[in-house]
PDB file of C-alpha atoms in Angstrom:
ATOM      1  CA  PHE A   1      37.696 -15.150 -24.788  1.00 89.00           C
ATOM      2  CA  LYS A   2      40.607 -15.731 -28.080  1.00 87.00           C
ATOM      3  CA  GLU A   3      43.129 -14.310 -25.958  1.00 89.00           C
ATOM      4  CA  GLY A   4      42.455 -17.135 -23.802  1.00 88.00           C
ATOM      5  CA  LYS A   5      41.663 -14.801 -20.811  1.00 92.00           C
ATOM      6  CA  LEU A   6      38.584 -16.132 -19.423  1.00 93.00           C
ATOM      7  CA  ILE A   7      38.140 -13.635 -16.672  1.00 94.00           C
ATOM      8  CA  PRO A   8      38.623 -10.118 -17.987  1.00 94.00           C
ATOM      9  CA  ALA A   9      36.570 -11.541 -20.949  1.00 95.00           C
ATOM     10  CA  ILE A  10      33.576 -12.387 -18.415  1.00 97.00           C
ATOM     11  CA  GLU A  11      34.198  -9.109 -16.852  1.00 96.00           C
ATOM     12  CA  THR A  12      33.956  -7.256 -20.631  1.00 95.00           C
ATOM     13  CA  TYR A  13      30.645  -9.627 -21.392  1.00 96.00           C
ATOM     14  CA  LYS A  14      29.413  -8.123 -18.219  1.00 96.00           C
ATOM     15  CA  LYS A  15      29.866  -4.726 -19.286  1.00 95.00           C
ATOM     16  CA  ALA A  16      28.438  -5.929 -22.700  1.00 95.00           C
ATOM     17  CA  ILE A  17      24.978  -6.744 -20.921  1.00 95.00           C
ATOM     18  CA  ALA A  18      24.669  -3.390 -19.060  1.00 94.00           C
ATOM     19  CA  SER A  19      24.971  -1.817 -22.243  1.00 94.00           C
ATOM     20  CA  ARG A  20      22.244  -4.099 -24.178  1.00 92.00           C
ATOM     21  CA  PRO A  21      20.010  -5.599 -21.779  1.00 95.00           C
ATOM     22  CA  ASP A  22      17.559  -7.341 -23.575  1.00 96.00           C
ATOM     23  CA  ASP A  23      19.756  -9.131 -25.870  1.00 96.00           C
ATOM     24  CA  PRO A  24      19.741 -12.657 -24.790  1.00 97.00           C
ATOM     25  CA  ALA A  25      23.022 -13.481 -26.982  1.00 97.00           C
ATOM     26  CA  VAL A  26      25.187 -12.089 -25.267  1.00 97.00           C
ATOM     27  CA  TYR A  27      24.050 -13.835 -22.186  1.00 98.00           C
ATOM     28  CA  ILE A  28      24.571 -16.927 -23.939  1.00 98.00           C
ATOM     29  CA  THR A  29      28.294 -15.570 -25.334  1.00 97.00           C
ATOM     30  CA  LEU A  30      28.508 -14.905 -21.501  1.00 98.00           C
ATOM     31  CA  ALA A  31      27.615 -18.280 -20.090  1.00 98.00           C
ATOM     32  CA  ARG A  32      29.805 -20.093 -22.659  1.00 97.00           C
ATOM     33  CA  THR A  33      32.589 -18.345 -21.663  1.00 97.00           C
ATOM     34  CA  GLN A  34      32.013 -18.921 -17.734  1.00 98.00           C
ATOM     35  CA  VAL A  35      31.789 -22.508 -18.778  1.00 97.00           C
ATOM     36  CA  PHE A  36      34.801 -22.864 -20.188  1.00 95.00           C
ATOM     37  CA  ALA A  37      36.198 -20.436 -16.915  1.00 95.00           C
ATOM     38  CA  GLY A  38      34.708 -23.372 -14.760  1.00 95.00           C
ATOM     39  CA  LYS A  39      32.118 -21.202 -13.271  1.00 98.00           C
ATOM     40  CA  TYR A  40      29.607 -23.638 -14.253  1.00 98.00           C
ATOM     41  CA  LYS A  41      26.641 -22.461 -11.474  1.00 98.00           C
ATOM     42  CA  ASP A  42      27.443 -19.103 -13.012  1.00 98.00           C
ATOM     43  CA  ALA A  43      26.751 -20.167 -16.618  1.00 98.00           C
ATOM     44  CA  GLN A  44      23.675 -21.597 -15.602  1.00 98.00           C
ATOM     45  CA  THR A  45      21.983 -18.418 -14.602  1.00 98.00           C
ATOM     46  CA  SER A  46      23.386 -16.206 -17.459  1.00 98.00           C
ATOM     47  CA  ALA A  47      21.603 -18.944 -19.573  1.00 98.00           C
ATOM     48  CA  GLU A  48      18.600 -18.953 -17.773  1.00 98.00           C
ATOM     49  CA  ASP A  49      19.042 -14.958 -17.590  1.00 98.00           C
ATOM     50  CA  ALA A  50      18.845 -15.639 -21.330  1.00 98.00           C
ATOM     51  CA  LEU A  51      16.387 -17.880 -21.054  1.00 98.00           C
ATOM     52  CA  LEU A  52      13.869 -14.876 -19.323  1.00 98.00           C
ATOM     53  CA  LEU A  53      14.269 -12.418 -22.384  1.00 98.00           C
ATOM     54  CA  ASN A  54      13.392 -15.329 -24.941  1.00 98.00           C
ATOM     55  CA  PRO A  55      11.871 -18.661 -23.635  1.00 98.00           C
ATOM     56  CA  THR A  56      12.198 -20.531 -27.066  1.00 98.00           C
ATOM     57  CA  ASN A  57      16.015 -19.901 -27.323  1.00 98.00           C
ATOM     58  CA  SER A  58      17.598 -23.122 -28.540  1.00 98.00           C
ATOM     59  CA  MET A  59      21.459 -21.785 -27.895  1.00 98.00           C
ATOM     60  CA  ALA A  60      20.599 -20.565 -23.700  1.00 98.00           C
ATOM     61  CA  PHE A  61      18.822 -24.164 -23.459  1.00 98.00           C
ATOM     62  CA  ALA A  62      22.121 -25.661 -25.085  1.00 98.00           C
ATOM     63  CA  VAL A  63      24.559 -24.027 -22.686  1.00 98.00           C
ATOM     64  CA  ARG A  64      22.157 -23.960 -19.940  1.00 98.00           C
ATOM     65  CA  GLY A  65      22.398 -27.857 -20.226  1.00 98.00           C
ATOM     66  CA  TRP A  66      25.702 -27.532 -20.900  1.00 98.00           C
ATOM     67  CA  ALA A  67      26.593 -26.032 -17.892  1.00 98.00           C
ATOM     68  CA  LEU A  68      24.193 -28.182 -15.346  1.00 98.00           C
ATOM     69  CA  GLY A  69      25.689 -30.653 -17.000  1.00 98.00           C
ATOM     70  CA  PHE A  70      29.321 -29.696 -15.126  1.00 98.00           C
ATOM     71  CA  GLN A  71      27.437 -29.864 -11.950  1.00 98.00           C
ATOM     72  CA  GLY A  72      26.764 -33.555 -12.012  1.00 97.00           C
ATOM     73  CA  GLU A  73      22.780 -32.664 -13.224  1.00 98.00           C
ATOM     74  CA  TYR A  74      22.395 -34.728 -16.155  1.00 98.00           C
ATOM     75  CA  ILE A  75      18.988 -35.533 -15.732  1.00 97.00           C
ATOM     76  CA  GLU A  76      18.209 -31.634 -16.043  1.00 98.00           C
ATOM     77  CA  ALA A  77      21.042 -31.421 -18.450  1.00 98.00           C
ATOM     78  CA  GLU A  78      19.657 -33.837 -21.420  1.00 98.00           C
ATOM     79  CA  SER A  79      16.222 -32.129 -20.632  1.00 98.00           C
ATOM     80  CA  ASP A  80      17.611 -28.850 -22.005  1.00 98.00           C
ATOM     81  CA  ILE A  81      19.784 -30.124 -24.277  1.00 98.00           C
ATOM     82  CA  GLY A  82      16.319 -32.082 -25.531  1.00 98.00           C
ATOM     83  CA  ARG A  83      14.189 -29.392 -25.485  1.00 98.00           C
ATOM     84  CA  ALA A  84      17.850 -27.077 -27.469  1.00 98.00           C
ATOM     85  CA  LEU A  85      16.807 -29.623 -30.231  1.00 98.00           C
ATOM     86  CA  GLU A  86      12.998 -29.361 -30.140  1.00 98.00           C
ATOM     87  CA  LEU A  87      13.730 -25.626 -31.265  1.00 98.00           C
ATOM     88  CA  ASP A  88      16.544 -26.453 -33.299  1.00 98.00           C
ATOM     89  CA  SER A  89      17.555 -29.413 -34.732  1.00 98.00           C
ATOM     90  CA  ASN A  90      20.509 -27.936 -36.578  1.00 98.00           C
ATOM     91  CA  ASN A  91      22.065 -26.489 -33.225  1.00 98.00           C
ATOM     92  CA  SER A  92      25.702 -28.210 -33.697  1.00 98.00           C
ATOM     93  CA  LEU A  93      26.503 -27.080 -29.772  1.00 98.00           C
ATOM     94  CA  ALA A  94      23.808 -28.819 -28.744  1.00 98.00           C
ATOM     95  CA  TYR A  95      24.752 -31.765 -29.898  1.00 98.00           C
ATOM     96  CA  ALA A  96      28.555 -30.976 -28.609  1.00 98.00           C
ATOM     97  CA  TYR A  97      27.430 -30.344 -25.829  1.00 98.00           C
ATOM     98  CA  HIS A  98      25.201 -33.698 -25.530  1.00 98.00           C
ATOM     99  CA  VAL A  99      28.666 -35.571 -26.297  1.00 98.00           C
ATOM    100  CA  GLU A 100      30.124 -34.345 -22.440  1.00 97.00           C
ATOM    101  CA  ILE A 101      27.187 -34.707 -20.995  1.00 98.00           C
ATOM    102  CA  LEU A 102      27.130 -38.461 -21.764  1.00 98.00           C
ATOM    103  CA  VAL A 103      30.426 -38.773 -21.172  1.00 98.00           C
ATOM    104  CA  ASN A 104      30.752 -37.493 -17.513  1.00 97.00           C
ATOM    105  CA  SER A 105      27.320 -38.958 -17.053  1.00 98.00           C
ATOM    106  CA  TYR A 106      29.539 -42.455 -17.963  1.00 97.00           C
ATOM    107  CA  TYR A 107      32.389 -41.299 -15.676  1.00 97.00           C
ATOM    108  CA  ASP A 108      30.413 -40.509 -12.804  1.00 97.00           C
ATOM    109  CA  GLY A 109      28.794 -44.115 -13.007  1.00 96.00           C
ATOM    110  CA  VAL A 110      25.492 -42.782 -13.252  1.00 96.00           C
ATOM    111  CA  SER A 111      25.212 -43.605 -16.530  1.00 95.00           C
ATOM    112  CA  GLY A 112      26.424 -47.167 -18.780  1.00 95.00           C
ATOM    113  CA  TYR A 113      28.389 -48.014 -21.885  1.00 94.00           C
ATOM    114  CA  GLU A 114      25.476 -47.286 -24.081  1.00 96.00           C
ATOM    115  CA  SER A 115      25.929 -43.794 -23.160  1.00 96.00           C
ATOM    116  CA  LEU A 116      29.446 -43.486 -24.689  1.00 97.00           C
ATOM    117  CA  GLU A 117      27.814 -45.248 -28.055  1.00 96.00           C
ATOM    118  CA  LYS A 118      25.191 -42.645 -28.140  1.00 98.00           C
ATOM    119  CA  ALA A 119      27.456 -39.858 -27.309  1.00 98.00           C
ATOM    120  CA  ALA A 120      30.037 -41.271 -30.604  1.00 97.00           C
ATOM    121  CA  GLU A 121      27.010 -41.476 -32.923  1.00 98.00           C
ATOM    122  CA  ILE A 122      25.273 -37.860 -31.617  1.00 98.00           C
ATOM    123  CA  SER A 123      29.759 -36.530 -31.901  1.00 98.00           C
ATOM    124  CA  LYS A 124      29.236 -37.444 -35.250  1.00 97.00           C
ATOM    125  CA  VAL A 125      26.080 -35.108 -36.231  1.00 98.00           C
ATOM    126  CA  ALA A 126      27.577 -32.225 -34.538  1.00 98.00           C
ATOM    127  CA  GLN A 127      30.691 -32.435 -36.706  1.00 97.00           C
ATOM    128  CA  GLY A 128      28.425 -33.190 -39.767  1.00 97.00           C
ATOM    129  CA  LEU A 129      26.400 -29.707 -38.747  1.00 98.00           C
ATOM    130  CA  ALA A 130      29.580 -27.936 -37.902  1.00 98.00           C
ATOM    131  CA  PRO A 131      33.248 -29.393 -38.670  1.00 97.00           C
ATOM    132  CA  ASP A 132      35.014 -26.292 -37.824  1.00 96.00           C
ATOM    133  CA  ALA A 133      33.440 -25.389 -34.602  1.00 96.00           C
ATOM    134  CA  LEU A 134      35.797 -25.923 -31.512  1.00 95.00           C
ATOM    135  CA  GLU A 135      33.266 -27.482 -29.457  1.00 96.00           C
ATOM    136  CA  THR A 136      32.683 -29.914 -31.944  1.00 97.00           C
ATOM    137  CA  HIS A 137      36.345 -30.823 -32.519  1.00 97.00           C
ATOM    138  CA  ARG A 138      36.499 -30.937 -28.598  1.00 97.00           C
ATOM    139  CA  ALA A 139      33.124 -33.356 -28.223  1.00 98.00           C
ATOM    140  CA  ARG A 140      34.511 -35.784 -30.653  1.00 97.00           C
ATOM    141  CA  GLY A 141      38.090 -35.976 -28.547  1.00 97.00           C
ATOM    142  CA  ILE A 142      36.038 -36.211 -25.330  1.00 97.00           C
ATOM    143  CA  ILE A 143      34.253 -39.251 -26.894  1.00 98.00           C
ATOM    144  CA  LEU A 144      37.363 -40.521 -28.640  1.00 97.00           C
ATOM    145  CA  GLN A 145      39.624 -40.509 -25.314  1.00 96.00           C
ATOM    146  CA  ALA A 146      36.475 -42.192 -23.446  1.00 96.00           C
ATOM    147  CA  THR A 147      36.216 -44.569 -25.626  1.00 93.00           C
ATOM    148  CA  GLY A 148      40.452 -46.468 -25.265  1.00 88.00           C
ATOM    149  CA  THR A 149      43.212 -46.065 -26.552  1.00 85.00           C
ATOM    150  CA  GLU A 150      42.785 -47.235 -29.870  1.00 89.00           C
ATOM    151  CA  ASN A 151      40.815 -43.829 -30.589  1.00 92.00           C
ATOM    152  CA  TYR A 152      43.695 -41.982 -28.713  1.00 94.00           C
ATOM    153  CA  GLU A 153      45.561 -40.850 -31.918  1.00 95.00           C
ATOM    154  CA  GLU A 154      42.608 -39.714 -33.576  1.00 96.00           C
ATOM    155  CA  ALA A 155      41.279 -37.931 -30.564  1.00 96.00           C
ATOM    156  CA  ILE A 156      44.537 -36.393 -30.156  1.00 96.00           C
ATOM    157  CA  ARG A 157      43.832 -34.809 -33.900  1.00 96.00           C
ATOM    158  CA  GLU A 158      40.575 -33.839 -32.787  1.00 97.00           C
ATOM    159  CA  TYR A 159      41.920 -31.560 -29.719  1.00 96.00           C
ATOM    160  CA  GLU A 160      44.758 -30.466 -32.048  1.00 96.00           C
ATOM    161  CA  ALA A 161      41.975 -29.253 -34.559  1.00 97.00           C
ATOM    162  CA  ALA A 162      40.206 -27.128 -31.816  1.00 96.00           C
ATOM    163  CA  VAL A 163      43.350 -25.741 -30.300  1.00 96.00           C
ATOM    164  CA  ALA A 164      44.225 -24.689 -33.523  1.00 95.00           C
ATOM    165  CA  ILE A 165      40.695 -22.474 -33.887  1.00 94.00           C
ATOM    166  CA  ASN A 166      41.751 -21.265 -30.398  1.00 93.00           C
ATOM    167  CA  PRO A 167      45.514 -22.061 -29.122  1.00 93.00           C
ATOM    168  CA  ASN A 168      44.407 -19.995 -25.714  1.00 91.00           C
ATOM    169  CA  ILE A 169      41.938 -21.468 -23.942  1.00 90.00           C
ATOM    170  CA  ALA A 170      44.182 -24.334 -21.529  1.00 87.00           C
ATOM    171  CA  ASP A 171      42.020 -27.128 -21.184  1.00 87.00           C
ATOM    172  CA  LEU A 172      41.897 -27.642 -24.835  1.00 89.00           C
ATOM    173  CA  HIS A 173      46.256 -28.549 -24.480  1.00 86.00           C
ATOM    174  CA  LEU A 174      45.364 -30.473 -21.207  1.00 88.00           C
ATOM    175  CA  SER A 175      42.899 -32.999 -22.822  1.00 88.00           C
TER     176      SER A 175
END
């Protein structure tokens, strides 16, 4: 994953699951990698497998919500993010994923500008909880980019911070 070789990483995580099938953390890591690789349905399934092992796992709900958001299932995605935050109100990645869900629902015409305003506030919470996380920098960059040209320079700085954490994730460079 750190080398940006997402498909080989996915295969490696699947092997790890074969050796540790009762560990929800491995399923969650697989699901996160699958989202970065654009395999959203697979990511949803992996997160659901983690939930079968631990139905109160905040990260499993967060990643499933993230994957659902990329599939346009915004109501279910927001429900999962809400559940993740009920279980762990300090789950910075759940906040970061929520930002992406809100921005994407705006882009898809499902929600209005108020979603961007909400996403901007949520991105600050995510960064406050995890100022050095790739996902929080990415989420902040996404919302800054979505809210207009006056924020592009700051968005670029956020994407650059995410790239500094992992320079091998292609979509960070594209953003």
